[in-house]
Amino acid sequence: MGTDIVTQCQQMTGITVAAIAEINLDAAKKALRIAGRPDDAIAVAETASAFATAIAGGRTAITPDAQLVCTSGDIDVVIDATGKPAVGAEIGLTAMEHGKHLVMMNVEADVTIGAYLQSEAKRLGVVYTLGAGDEPSSCMELINFVTGLGYPIVAAGKGKNNPLNIDATPAEYMDEARRRN
């Protein structure tokens, strides 16, 4: 999902991917290359001063330290796409406490701590929002669209990782879940 975010942002007028926090630095470099960012416009930054220097020089700073992104005065918006609730919560709270708006692409964090993040965003005067693209938000977009047209919703859900079984019952899925655990 991170590569897709970087690629989309790179094509948007007025949006700059100023930094990427990623433990796998090569994956971040690859995402920027796919997005069309040249190698001389990318800088690995492991300290706050290297991070600030990279951004001031117009390069995208890649760092293994998400705290550098969350606390930098050069960053306006943080997108969390880690998929890890604890990491998303930490990144989100730190970013918002440092005046950054937060786009949550981490549905796992949103379902566990999203209400709290929203209340903290209001208290801190920043925006907390879900980013369209992950299954739940895409599903809600479709639901809102169809409802807006005046049609009733008769069923909604996701099944990306589950084969379609039109005869399935909730009890069967509970049994299957118990067998896996």
C-alpha positions in Angstrom: 0.0 0.0 0.0 2.9 2.4 0.7 4.2 2.2 -2.9 0.7 3.1 -4.1 0.4 6.0 -1.8 3.8 7.4 -2.8 3.0 6.9 -6.5 -0.4 8.6 -6.2 1.0 11.5 -4.2 3.8 12.0 -6.6 1.3 12.7 -9.4 -0.8 15.2 -7.4 -0.2 18.9 -7.9 0.8 20.6 -4.7 1.6 17.4 -2.8 5.2 16.5 -2.0 6.3 13.2 -0.5 8.8 14.9 1.8 9.7 11.8 3.8 9.1 8.1 4.2 9.6 6.2 7.5 10.4 2.6 6.6 12.5 0.0 8.3 13.3 -1.6 4.9 15.1 1.4 3.3 15.4 -0.4 -0.1 11.6 -0.8 -0.2 11.2 2.9 0.3 13.8 3.7 -2.4 12.0 1.3 -4.8 8.6 3.0 -4.1 10.1 6.4 -4.9 11.7 5.1 -8.1 8.4 3.5 -9.2 6.8 6.9 -8.6 9.3 8.5 -10.9 11.6 10.1 -8.3 15.2 10.1 -9.5 17.9 8.7 -7.2 19.5 12.1 -6.7 16.2 13.3 -5.2 16.3 10.7 -2.5 18.4 10.8 0.8 18.7 8.3 3.6 18.4 10.2 6.9 19.1 8.6 10.2 19.5 11.8 12.3 17.3 14.8 12.8 19.9 17.1 11.1 20.3 14.8 8.1 16.5 14.6 7.9 16.1 18.4 7.9 19.0 18.9 5.4 17.4 16.4 3.0 14.0 18.1 3.0 15.6 21.6 2.8 17.5 20.4 -0.2 14.3 19.2 -1.9 15.1 15.5 -1.5 12.7 12.9 -0.1 14.1 11.8 3.3 14.0 8.1 3.9 14.4 7.1 7.5 14.0 4.0 9.6 12.9 6.3 12.5 9.2 7.2 12.3 9.7 9.7 15.1 11.8 11.9 12.8 8.8 12.2 10.5 6.3 12.7 13.3 8.2 15.4 15.1 9.7 17.3 12.1 8.5 20.9 11.6 8.8 20.3 7.8 6.0 17.8 7.8 2.3 18.8 7.6 0.5 15.4 7.2 1.4 11.9 8.2 -0.1 8.8 6.6 0.1 5.6 8.6 0.0 2.5 6.4 1.8 0.1 8.7 -1.1 -2.3 9.3 0.0 -2.7 12.9 -2.3 -1.3 15.6 0.3 -0.5 18.2 2.6 1.2 15.7 -0.2 3.1 14.1 -1.4 4.3 17.5 2.1 5.5 18.5 2.8 7.2 15.1 -0.7 8.7 15.1 -0.5 10.2 18.6 3.0 11.5 18.2 2.3 13.1 14.9 -0.9 14.8 16.1 0.9 15.9 19.3 3.4 17.7 17.0 0.7 19.5 15.0 0.4 17.1 12.1 -2.8 16.0 10.5 -3.2 12.2 10.3 -4.5 10.1 7.5 -5.0 6.5 8.8 -4.7 3.8 6.2 -4.2 1.3 9.1 -7.7 -0.1 9.5 -6.4 -2.3 12.4 -5.4 0.8 14.4 -8.6 2.6 13.5 -10.9 -0.2 14.8 -8.9 -0.5 18.0 -8.1 3.1 18.8 -9.7 5.3 16.1 -12.3 6.8 18.4 -9.6 7.9 20.8 -7.4 9.3 18.0 -10.4 11.3 16.7 -11.0 12.8 20.1 -7.3 13.6 20.5 -7.3 15.2 17.0 -10.2 17.5 18.0 -8.4 18.4 21.3 -5.2 19.1 19.4 -6.8 21.1 16.6 -5.7 18.7 13.8 -7.5 16.4 11.4 -7.8 12.7 11.8 -9.3 10.9 8.8 -9.4 7.5 7.2 -7.9 7.2 3.8 -9.9 5.6 1.1 -8.2 2.6 -0.4 -8.3 -0.1 2.2 -11.2 -2.5 2.1 -13.4 -1.0 4.9 -13.2 2.5 3.7 -13.7 1.5 0.1 -16.8 -0.5 1.2 -18.1 2.6 3.0 -17.6 4.7 -0.1 -19.8 2.4 -2.1 -22.4 2.2 0.7 -22.5 6.0 0.9 -22.7 6.3 -2.9 -25.6 3.8 -3.3 -27.4 5.3 -0.3 -27.0 8.8 -1.7 -28.7 7.5 -4.9 -31.6 6.4 -2.8 -31.2 2.7 -3.1 -31.4 0.4 -0.1 -28.4 -1.5 1.0 -29.2 -5.2 1.2 -25.6 -6.5 1.9 -22.1 -5.2 2.3 -18.8 -6.7 3.2 -15.4 -7.7 2.1 -14.1 -11.1 1.0 -10.7 -10.5 -0.5 -9.1 -13.3 1.5 -12.1 -15.6 1.7 -13.5 -17.6 -1.2 -17.1 -16.9 -2.0 -19.5 -19.4 -0.4 -23.1 -18.3 -1.0 -24.4 -21.0 1.4 -22.2 -20.0 4.3 -23.6 -19.3 7.7 -22.1 -17.4 10.6 -21.9 -20.6 12.7 -19.8 -22.3 10.0 -17.3 -19.4 10.0 -17.2 -19.5 13.8 -16.4 -23.2 13.6 -13.7 -22.6 11.0 -12.2 -19.8 13.2 -12.1 -22.1 16.2 -10.3 -24.8 14.2 -7.6 -22.3 13.1 -7.0 -21.2 16.7 
